[in-house]
Amino acid sequence: MSHTPHEIYQRSTAPVTIDESRCIADKGCTVCVDVCPLDLLAIDLTKGKAYMKFDECWYCMPCEQDCPTGAVKVEIPYLLR
Ligand code: SF4
Ligand code: SF4
């Protein structure tokens, strides 16, 4: 993988996006990171916000469902809907 996490986060096709204005990782929240079975999400410690570190999503949804502020949005591909 040659992509840096920052590049992956900025791609418009990233399956999981984080609304940084809602994310409270800077207050200590790590819920989405903790619930992802593939460890795809991480906290950007310089920003204090969560981001998608690895683009291999299973669309299992707990990251979106369990985020206390509704900051996580999982874009499910049409083929899987
Ligand atoms: S669960 Fe929500 S508020 Fe918490 S770190 Fe993840 S995106 Fe941010
Ligand atoms: S939908 Fe599942 S695999 Fe994808 S980021 Fe969320 S918890 Fe991880």
XYZ file of N, CA and C and ligand atoms in Angstrom:
259
model
N 0.853 -1.189 0.000
C 0.000 0.000 0.000
C 0.890 1.241 0.000
N 0.751 2.067 -1.008
C 1.578 3.262 -1.084
C 0.835 4.499 -0.584
N -0.458 4.379 -0.359
C -1.211 5.540 0.092
C -0.875 5.857 1.543
N -0.763 7.121 1.860
C -0.686 7.498 3.256
C -2.111 7.608 3.779
N -2.282 7.475 5.096
C -3.628 7.619 5.658
C -4.281 8.945 5.262
N -3.498 9.987 5.193
C -4.066 11.294 4.870
C -4.660 11.286 3.467
N -3.984 10.663 2.526
C -4.498 10.603 1.151
C -5.799 9.799 1.102
N -5.844 8.707 1.842
C -7.045 7.883 1.836
C -8.222 8.672 2.406
N -7.975 9.385 3.477
C -9.050 10.131 4.105
C -9.643 11.154 3.138
N -8.824 11.750 2.302
C -9.311 12.827 1.443
C -9.962 12.331 0.160
N -9.837 11.056 -0.160
C -10.505 10.558 -1.363
C -12.005 10.619 -1.201
N -12.692 11.084 -2.238
C -14.143 11.190 -2.136
C -14.793 9.811 -2.144
N -14.061 8.794 -2.559
C -14.617 7.452 -2.622
C -14.379 6.654 -1.344
N -13.753 7.256 -0.352
C -13.543 6.528 0.899
C -14.883 6.055 1.435
N -15.009 4.765 1.779
C -16.311 4.250 2.202
C -16.791 4.827 3.529
N -15.874 5.252 4.366
C -16.261 5.790 5.655
C -15.714 7.207 5.788
N -16.597 8.144 6.072
C -16.147 9.513 6.284
C -16.522 9.966 7.691
N -15.699 10.844 8.215
C -15.902 11.378 9.560
C -16.192 12.865 9.449
N -17.287 13.291 10.024
C -17.585 14.717 10.114
C -16.758 15.284 11.264
N -15.691 15.968 10.915
C -14.756 16.420 11.948
C -15.375 17.449 12.884
N -16.403 18.147 12.424
C -17.034 19.135 13.301
C -17.833 18.443 14.406
N -18.203 17.174 14.187
C -18.945 16.424 15.204
C -18.047 15.522 16.033
N -16.947 15.059 15.459
C -16.096 14.079 16.135
C -15.522 14.651 17.427
N -15.636 13.865 18.503
C -15.124 14.303 19.806
C -13.940 13.450 20.252
N -13.164 12.971 19.283
C -11.951 12.235 19.632
C -11.012 13.104 20.478
N -11.071 14.411 20.251
C -10.226 15.312 21.053
C -10.686 15.386 22.508
N -11.880 14.839 22.809
C -12.349 14.747 24.203
C -12.119 13.340 24.757
N -11.446 12.490 23.975
C -11.101 11.160 24.460
C -11.899 10.021 23.859
N -12.831 10.323 22.947
C -13.633 9.255 22.360
C -12.803 8.420 21.384
N -12.942 7.087 21.497
C -12.295 6.181 20.541
C -13.278 5.086 20.119
N -14.576 5.345 20.261
C -15.587 4.306 20.041
C -15.473 3.669 18.656
N -15.418 4.471 17.616
C -15.408 3.897 16.266
C -14.146 3.075 16.022
N -13.040 3.541 16.566
C -11.791 2.784 16.439
C -11.923 1.440 17.153
N -12.542 1.465 18.322
C -12.659 0.253 19.138
C -13.617 -0.772 18.542
N -14.681 -0.324 17.899
C -15.687 -1.289 17.430
C -15.367 -1.879 16.058
N -14.499 -1.272 15.297
C -14.221 -1.790 13.952
C -13.463 -3.111 14.029
N -14.044 -4.187 13.499
C -13.401 -5.495 13.604
C -12.128 -5.601 12.767
N -11.977 -4.700 11.817
C -10.795 -4.747 10.951
C -9.744 -3.704 11.324
N -10.015 -2.938 12.356
C -9.093 -1.864 12.763
C -8.791 -0.906 11.615
N -9.830 -0.490 10.932
C -9.643 0.404 9.785
C -9.583 1.868 10.180
N -10.131 2.164 11.327
C -10.236 3.559 11.742
C -9.166 3.880 12.775
N -8.798 5.143 12.821
C -7.764 5.564 13.761
C -8.032 7.012 14.140
N -7.353 7.450 15.183
C -7.460 8.841 15.590
C -6.224 9.589 15.099
N -6.469 10.682 14.391
C -5.377 11.579 14.009
C -5.057 12.434 15.235
N -3.928 12.153 15.851
C -3.629 12.793 17.131
C -3.301 14.271 16.974
N -2.866 14.692 15.808
C -2.579 16.115 15.645
C -3.875 16.912 15.499
N -4.875 16.303 14.859
C -6.168 16.977 14.718
C -7.120 16.661 15.863
N -6.920 15.498 16.511
C -7.882 15.051 17.507
C -9.173 14.595 16.890
N -9.087 14.014 15.686
C -10.278 13.541 14.972
C -10.027 12.140 14.425
N -11.122 11.378 14.310
C -11.017 10.047 13.728
C -10.916 10.152 12.207
N -10.323 9.135 11.585
C -10.256 9.089 10.125
C -10.143 7.633 9.695
N -10.402 7.393 8.407
C -10.283 6.047 7.874
C -8.839 5.805 7.465
N -8.194 4.895 8.163
C -6.773 4.641 7.924
C -6.561 3.621 6.818
N -7.439 2.607 6.758
C -7.307 1.554 5.747
C -8.638 1.380 5.027
N -8.572 1.291 3.725
C -9.772 1.310 2.884
C -10.185 -0.122 2.520
N -10.643 -0.888 3.521
C -11.019 -2.288 3.264
C -12.304 -2.639 3.997
N -13.266 -1.769 3.897
C -14.442 -1.837 4.760
C -15.332 -3.046 4.455
N -15.879 -3.649 5.522
C -16.855 -4.740 5.407
C -18.290 -4.236 5.473
N -18.499 -2.976 5.705
C -19.853 -2.385 5.792
C -20.689 -3.064 6.871
N -20.041 -3.361 7.978
C -20.768 -4.011 9.074
C -21.457 -2.987 9.981
N -21.079 -1.717 9.882
C -21.824 -0.564 10.414
C -21.693 -0.172 11.882
N -21.073 -0.918 12.769
C -21.059 -0.461 14.164
C -20.374 0.884 14.341
N -19.429 1.210 13.481
C -18.754 2.502 13.635
C -19.764 3.627 13.508
N -20.663 3.522 12.514
C -21.683 4.563 12.335
C -22.721 4.495 13.447
N -23.141 3.269 13.789
C -24.220 3.120 14.776
C -23.781 3.532 16.174
N -22.536 3.289 16.528
C -22.098 3.493 17.907
C -21.459 4.857 18.153
N -21.157 5.592 17.122
C -20.563 6.925 17.332
C -21.541 7.778 18.135
N -21.116 8.315 19.272
C -22.052 9.041 20.136
C -22.534 10.364 19.541
N -21.866 10.869 18.541
C -22.254 12.175 17.991
C -22.734 12.096 16.555
N -22.841 10.886 16.008
C -23.298 10.767 14.622
C -22.306 11.300 13.611
N -21.019 11.253 13.946
C -19.997 11.814 13.057
C -19.601 10.869 11.933
N -19.883 9.567 12.106
C -19.407 8.578 11.138
C -20.481 8.295 10.094
N -20.093 8.322 8.826
C -21.013 8.000 7.740
C -20.373 6.918 6.885
N -21.054 5.772 6.769
C -20.571 4.678 5.934
C -21.340 4.718 4.621
N -20.608 4.849 3.518
C -21.221 4.879 2.194
C -21.237 3.468 1.629
N -22.392 2.824 1.710
C -22.493 1.451 1.238
C -22.607 1.451 -0.284
N -21.757 0.678 -0.962
C -21.834 0.635 -2.439
C -23.191 0.127 -2.906
N -23.637 0.622 -4.025
C -24.963 0.235 -4.535
C -25.095 -1.275 -4.686
N -24.030 -1.938 -5.068
C -24.095 -3.366 -5.289
C -24.383 -4.155 -4.031
N -24.112 -3.550 -2.870
C -24.318 -4.274 -1.614
C -25.613 -3.891 -0.928
N -26.361 -2.956 -1.482
C -27.585 -2.496 -0.818
C -28.732 -3.453 -1.023
S -16.969 7.368 17.595
Fe -17.519 9.315 16.595
S -16.920 10.913 18.063
Fe -15.888 9.008 18.687
S -13.873 9.091 17.703
Fe -15.238 7.989 16.293
S -16.058 9.579 14.912
Fe -15.180 10.619 16.673
S -18.403 -0.488 8.602
Fe -17.366 -2.071 9.827
S -15.453 -2.545 8.740
Fe -16.219 -0.603 7.916
S -15.128 0.945 9.144
Fe -17.144 0.582 10.120
S -16.759 -0.967 11.709
Fe -14.992 -0.973 10.268
